[in-house]
């Protein structure tokens, strides 16, 4: 069922275009949330000595993300995403693949945001693709121009340039419970992901299924020579019906990402009602 696919596969695969850039409830802020203050080198309660310094370093490493000029990749749960955010031009592009052609349903999305407009091109594959209700009306292969009023607050299709981090790394680093430096610009430790449901890179239902394990999930992180986050890998253990998985997030080209290019007019159509039904 496409409704189950869009709600479950998108969340479980973690890679929702816009991700934390738009929160689904309209009540929480994610991605660009301000980092909390960590006092000096005092380790948080229950943490090992030195965690305070290392945690502050990782909190600081996400500051540049809020400037909204970078490229990123994400992978996990059989899905991948890549793209760039370019806040100076109020534009962003994300290319997402969920599943593969051998699965029941595979979806590829190419989303382009250039404020105030958004477009998405969808490719469907897999054994069940042809049975999706209304699929023949979706104008697959062309960019669907989206009605902003209909996608407001939609984590799958929307984007908010006030909250530009596609993976919510600032939220994730706030949940660090223990961390140690393992090399030059390299860190390892644990996260309390029970407080990271708004990060966007972890499915809230998986967090719930983890139970007490959610309070101590292993992670590694790498910083570039300028002290900016370049990679974070969250090692999520098996929980409920979800297998163990590594969620990998990378950032690059800080300050030098390019503006997203609007699709050619000849390749654009207005999205029909059937299209929005895919994501509701």
CSV table of C-alpha atoms in Angstrom, one decimal:
chain,number,residue,atom,x,y,z
A,1,UNK,CA,0.0,0.0,0.0
A,2,UNK,CA,1.5,3.3,-1.0
A,3,UNK,CA,0.2,5.1,2.1
A,4,UNK,CA,2.1,2.6,4.2
A,5,UNK,CA,5.1,2.9,2.0
A,6,UNK,CA,5.3,6.7,2.3
A,7,UNK,CA,4.7,6.8,6.0
A,8,UNK,CA,6.8,3.8,7.0
A,9,UNK,CA,9.5,3.4,4.4
A,10,UNK,CA,10.3,7.2,4.5
A,11,UNK,CA,10.5,7.3,8.2
A,12,UNK,CA,12.2,3.9,8.8
A,13,UNK,CA,14.6,4.7,6.0
A,14,UNK,CA,15.2,8.0,7.8
A,15,UNK,CA,15.8,9.8,4.5
A,16,UNK,CA,12.9,12.1,4.1
A,17,UNK,CA,13.6,15.0,1.7
A,18,UNK,CA,13.6,18.2,3.8
A,19,UNK,CA,13.9,15.9,6.9
A,20,UNK,CA,14.4,18.2,9.8
A,21,UNK,CA,14.0,21.2,7.6
A,22,UNK,CA,10.3,20.8,8.2
A,23,UNK,CA,8.9,19.1,11.2
A,24,UNK,CA,5.7,17.1,10.8
A,25,UNK,CA,3.8,18.4,13.8
A,26,UNK,CA,4.7,22.0,13.5
A,27,UNK,CA,5.5,22.0,17.3
A,28,UNK,CA,9.2,21.0,17.5
A,29,UNK,CA,12.2,22.6,16.0
A,30,UNK,CA,14.9,20.4,14.5
A,31,UNK,CA,18.1,20.7,12.6
A,32,UNK,CA,19.1,24.2,13.3
A,33,UNK,CA,18.2,24.1,17.0
A,34,UNK,CA,20.6,26.1,19.1
A,35,UNK,CA,23.2,24.1,20.9
A,36,UNK,CA,22.9,24.1,24.7
A,37,UNK,CA,25.6,25.5,26.9
A,38,UNK,CA,28.1,23.0,28.3
A,39,UNK,CA,30.1,24.5,31.2
A,40,UNK,CA,33.8,24.4,30.6
A,41,UNK,CA,35.4,20.9,30.8
A,42,UNK,CA,33.0,19.6,33.5
A,43,UNK,CA,31.7,16.2,32.3
A,44,UNK,CA,27.9,15.7,32.3
A,45,UNK,CA,26.5,13.6,35.1
A,46,UNK,CA,27.3,9.9,34.5
A,47,UNK,CA,29.8,10.7,31.8
A,48,UNK,CA,33.5,9.9,31.8
A,49,UNK,CA,36.1,12.6,32.6
A,50,UNK,CA,36.9,14.7,29.5
A,51,UNK,CA,33.5,14.1,27.9
A,52,UNK,CA,32.6,17.8,28.6
A,53,UNK,CA,35.5,19.1,26.4
A,54,UNK,CA,34.9,16.6,23.6
A,55,UNK,CA,31.2,17.1,23.7
A,56,UNK,CA,31.6,20.9,23.4
A,57,UNK,CA,33.9,20.4,20.4
A,58,UNK,CA,31.3,18.3,18.7
A,59,UNK,CA,28.5,20.7,19.5
A,60,UNK,CA,30.6,23.5,18.0
A,61,UNK,CA,31.3,21.4,15.0
A,62,UNK,CA,27.7,21.7,13.9
A,63,UNK,CA,27.6,25.5,14.0
A,64,UNK,CA,28.6,26.0,10.4
A,65,UNK,CA,25.7,23.8,9.2
A,66,UNK,CA,23.3,26.6,10.4
A,67,UNK,CA,24.8,28.9,7.8
A,68,UNK,CA,23.1,26.8,5.2
A,69,UNK,CA,25.9,26.4,2.6
A,70,UNK,CA,27.1,22.8,2.2
A,71,UNK,CA,26.7,19.5,0.5
A,72,UNK,CA,25.5,16.4,2.4
A,73,UNK,CA,24.9,12.6,2.0
A,74,UNK,CA,22.9,10.2,4.2
A,75,UNK,CA,22.6,6.5,4.1
A,76,UNK,CA,20.9,3.8,6.1
A,77,UNK,CA,18.1,1.2,6.1
A,78,UNK,CA,18.5,0.5,2.4
A,79,UNK,CA,18.2,4.1,1.4
A,80,UNK,CA,20.5,6.9,0.3
A,81,UNK,CA,20.2,10.7,-0.1
A,82,UNK,CA,22.5,13.4,-1.3
A,83,UNK,CA,22.3,17.0,-2.2
A,84,UNK,CA,23.2,20.6,-1.3
A,85,UNK,CA,21.7,23.4,0.7
A,86,UNK,CA,22.4,27.0,-0.5
A,87,UNK,CA,20.8,29.4,1.9
A,88,UNK,CA,22.3,32.5,0.2
A,89,UNK,CA,20.1,31.8,-2.9
A,90,UNK,CA,17.3,30.3,-0.8
A,91,UNK,CA,17.7,27.1,-2.8
A,92,UNK,CA,18.3,23.4,-2.1
A,93,UNK,CA,18.3,20.1,-4.0
A,94,UNK,CA,18.0,16.5,-2.7
A,95,UNK,CA,18.1,13.2,-4.5
A,96,UNK,CA,16.7,10.3,-2.6
A,97,UNK,CA,16.5,6.6,-3.4
A,98,UNK,CA,14.5,4.3,-1.2
A,99,UNK,CA,14.6,0.5,-1.8
A,100,UNK,CA,15.9,-1.1,-5.0
A,101,UNK,CA,14.3,-2.5,-8.2
A,102,UNK,CA,14.1,-6.0,-6.7
A,103,UNK,CA,11.9,-4.8,-3.8
A,104,UNK,CA,8.1,-4.6,-3.9
A,105,UNK,CA,8.3,-0.8,-4.3
A,106,UNK,CA,11.3,1.4,-5.0
A,107,UNK,CA,11.1,5.2,-5.2
A,108,UNK,CA,13.6,7.8,-6.4
A,109,UNK,CA,12.9,11.5,-5.7
A,110,UNK,CA,14.7,14.5,-7.1
A,111,UNK,CA,13.5,17.5,-5.1
A,112,UNK,CA,14.4,21.1,-6.0
A,113,UNK,CA,13.6,24.0,-3.8
A,114,UNK,CA,14.1,27.6,-4.9
A,115,UNK,CA,12.1,29.8,-2.7
A,116,UNK,CA,9.1,30.3,-3.0
A,117,UNK,CA,8.8,27.3,-5.4
A,118,UNK,CA,9.4,23.6,-5.1
A,119,UNK,CA,9.5,20.8,-7.6
A,120,UNK,CA,9.9,17.0,-7.4
A,121,UNK,CA,10.5,14.3,-10.0
A,122,UNK,CA,9.4,10.8,-9.0
A,123,UNK,CA,10.6,7.5,-10.4
A,124,UNK,CA,8.8,4.4,-9.2
A,125,UNK,CA,10.0,0.8,-9.6
A,126,UNK,CA,9.5,-2.6,-8.1
A,127,UNK,CA,6.8,-5.3,-8.5
A,128,UNK,CA,4.0,-3.2,-7.0
A,129,UNK,CA,4.7,0.1,-8.8
A,130,UNK,CA,2.1,-0.4,-11.5
A,131,UNK,CA,-0.6,-1.2,-9.0
A,132,UNK,CA,-0.4,2.1,-7.2
A,133,UNK,CA,-3.8,3.9,-7.5
A,134,UNK,CA,-3.6,6.9,-9.9
A,135,UNK,CA,0.0,6.1,-10.9
A,136,UNK,CA,-0.9,6.8,-14.6
A,137,UNK,CA,-1.8,10.4,-13.7
A,138,UNK,CA,1.5,11.1,-11.9
A,139,UNK,CA,3.4,12.4,-15.0
A,140,UNK,CA,6.4,10.3,-14.0
A,141,UNK,CA,9.6,11.6,-15.6
A,142,UNK,CA,8.6,15.3,-15.3
A,143,UNK,CA,9.0,17.7,-12.4
A,144,UNK,CA,5.8,18.2,-10.5
A,145,UNK,CA,5.4,21.9,-9.4
A,146,UNK,CA,4.2,21.8,-5.8
A,147,UNK,CA,1.5,23.9,-4.2
A,148,UNK,CA,3.2,25.4,-1.2
A,149,UNK,CA,-0.1,25.5,0.8
A,150,UNK,CA,-0.5,21.7,0.3
A,151,UNK,CA,3.0,20.8,1.4
A,152,UNK,CA,3.4,23.1,4.4
A,153,UNK,CA,4.6,21.1,7.3
A,154,UNK,CA,5.1,18.0,5.1
A,155,UNK,CA,8.4,16.4,6.0
A,156,UNK,CA,8.5,14.5,2.7
A,157,UNK,CA,8.2,17.4,0.4
A,158,UNK,CA,8.7,20.7,2.2
A,159,UNK,CA,11.7,22.7,3.1
A,160,UNK,CA,12.1,25.5,5.7
A,161,UNK,CA,15.2,27.7,5.2
A,162,UNK,CA,15.1,28.6,8.9
A,163,UNK,CA,16.0,25.0,9.7
A,164,UNK,CA,18.4,23.9,7.1
A,165,UNK,CA,20.2,20.8,8.6
A,166,UNK,CA,18.9,17.8,6.6
A,167,UNK,CA,19.9,15.3,9.3
A,168,UNK,CA,19.5,17.2,12.6
A,169,UNK,CA,23.2,16.7,13.6
A,170,UNK,CA,23.0,19.5,16.1
A,171,UNK,CA,20.1,17.7,17.9
A,172,UNK,CA,22.0,14.4,17.8
A,173,UNK,CA,25.2,15.9,19.3
A,174,UNK,CA,23.1,17.4,22.1
A,175,UNK,CA,22.3,13.8,23.1
A,176,UNK,CA,25.9,12.8,23.6
A,177,UNK,CA,26.3,10.9,26.9
A,178,UNK,CA,29.9,9.8,26.6
A,179,UNK,CA,32.6,10.7,24.1
A,180,UNK,CA,36.3,10.4,23.7
A,181,UNK,CA,38.8,11.5,21.1
A,182,UNK,CA,40.2,8.6,19.2
A,183,UNK,CA,42.5,10.4,16.9
A,184,UNK,CA,43.1,13.7,15.1
A,185,UNK,CA,39.6,15.1,14.5
A,186,UNK,CA,38.1,11.7,15.3
A,187,UNK,CA,35.6,10.8,18.2
A,188,UNK,CA,33.6,7.9,19.5
A,189,UNK,CA,31.0,7.6,22.2
A,190,UNK,CA,27.3,7.1,22.9
A,191,UNK,CA,24.2,9.0,22.3
A,192,UNK,CA,20.9,9.2,24.1
A,193,UNK,CA,18.7,9.1,21.0
A,194,UNK,CA,15.5,9.1,23.1
A,195,UNK,CA,15.8,12.8,23.0
A,196,UNK,CA,16.5,13.0,19.3
A,197,UNK,CA,13.2,12.1,17.7
A,198,UNK,CA,13.1,15.6,16.1
A,199,UNK,CA,16.5,15.1,14.5
A,200,UNK,CA,14.9,13.6,11.5
A,201,UNK,CA,17.6,11.0,10.9
A,202,UNK,CA,16.1,8.5,13.3
A,203,UNK,CA,12.6,7.1,13.0
A,204,UNK,CA,10.7,7.8,16.3
A,205,UNK,CA,9.1,4.3,16.2
A,206,UNK,CA,12.6,2.8,16.1
A,207,UNK,CA,13.6,5.0,19.1
A,208,UNK,CA,10.6,3.7,21.0
A,209,UNK,CA,11.4,0.1,20.1
A,210,UNK,CA,14.9,0.5,21.4
A,211,UNK,CA,13.6,1.0,24.9
A,212,UNK,CA,16.4,1.5,27.4
A,213,UNK,CA,19.0,0.8,24.6
A,214,UNK,CA,18.0,4.3,23.2
A,215,UNK,CA,19.9,5.9,26.0
A,216,UNK,CA,23.3,4.5,24.9
A,217,UNK,CA,23.6,4.1,21.2
A,218,UNK,CA,27.2,4.0,19.8
A,219,UNK,CA,28.4,6.7,17.4
A,220,UNK,CA,31.6,7.9,15.7
A,221,UNK,CA,32.3,11.3,14.3
A,222,UNK,CA,34.9,13.0,12.2
A,223,UNK,CA,35.8,16.7,11.9
A,224,UNK,CA,37.5,18.5,9.1
A,225,UNK,CA,40.7,20.5,9.7
A,226,UNK,CA,38.6,23.6,10.5
A,227,UNK,CA,36.7,21.7,13.2
A,228,UNK,CA,33.5,21.3,11.3
A,229,UNK,CA,31.5,18.0,11.3
A,230,UNK,CA,32.4,16.0,8.2
A,231,UNK,CA,30.9,12.6,9.2
A,232,UNK,CA,28.7,11.0,11.8
A,233,UNK,CA,27.8,7.3,12.0
A,234,UNK,CA,25.1,6.3,14.4
A,235,UNK,CA,25.2,2.5,15.1
A,236,UNK,CA,21.6,1.7,15.8
A,237,UNK,CA,21.1,-1.8,17.3
A,238,UNK,CA,18.3,-4.1,16.2
A,239,UNK,CA,14.9,-3.2,17.8
A,240,UNK,CA,11.5,-4.6,17.2
A,241,UNK,CA,11.1,-5.5,13.5
A,242,UNK,CA,14.1,-3.3,12.5
A,243,UNK,CA,17.5,-4.9,11.9
A,244,UNK,CA,20.6,-3.3,13.2
A,245,UNK,CA,21.8,-0.5,10.9
A,246,UNK,CA,24.5,2.2,10.6
A,247,UNK,CA,23.1,5.6,9.8
A,248,UNK,CA,25.9,7.6,8.1
A,249,UNK,CA,25.7,11.3,7.6
A,250,UNK,CA,28.4,13.4,5.8
A,251,UNK,CA,28.9,17.1,5.2
A,252,UNK,CA,31.3,18.8,2.8
A,253,UNK,CA,31.9,21.9,0.7
A,254,UNK,CA,31.1,24.3,3.6
A,255,UNK,CA,30.7,27.8,2.2
A,256,UNK,CA,31.2,26.7,-1.4
A,257,UNK,CA,28.0,24.7,-2.3
A,258,UNK,CA,26.3,25.8,-5.5
A,259,UNK,CA,22.7,27.1,-5.9
A,260,UNK,CA,20.1,24.6,-7.0
A,261,UNK,CA,19.1,25.0,-10.6
A,262,UNK,CA,15.3,25.3,-11.4
A,263,UNK,CA,14.1,22.6,-13.8
A,264,UNK,CA,13.5,23.6,-17.4
A,265,UNK,CA,9.9,24.9,-18.0
A,266,UNK,CA,9.4,22.2,-20.7
A,267,UNK,CA,10.0,19.6,-18.0
A,268,UNK,CA,7.5,21.0,-15.5
A,269,UNK,CA,3.8,20.2,-14.9
A,270,UNK,CA,1.5,21.0,-12.0
A,271,UNK,CA,1.3,18.2,-9.5
A,272,UNK,CA,-2.2,16.5,-9.7
A,273,UNK,CA,-4.2,15.6,-6.5
A,274,UNK,CA,-3.0,12.0,-6.9
A,275,UNK,CA,0.5,13.1,-6.4
A,276,UNK,CA,-0.1,14.6,-3.0
A,277,UNK,CA,-2.0,11.4,-2.0
A,278,UNK,CA,1.4,9.6,-2.2
A,279,UNK,CA,2.7,11.6,0.8
A,280,UNK,CA,-0.4,12.0,3.0
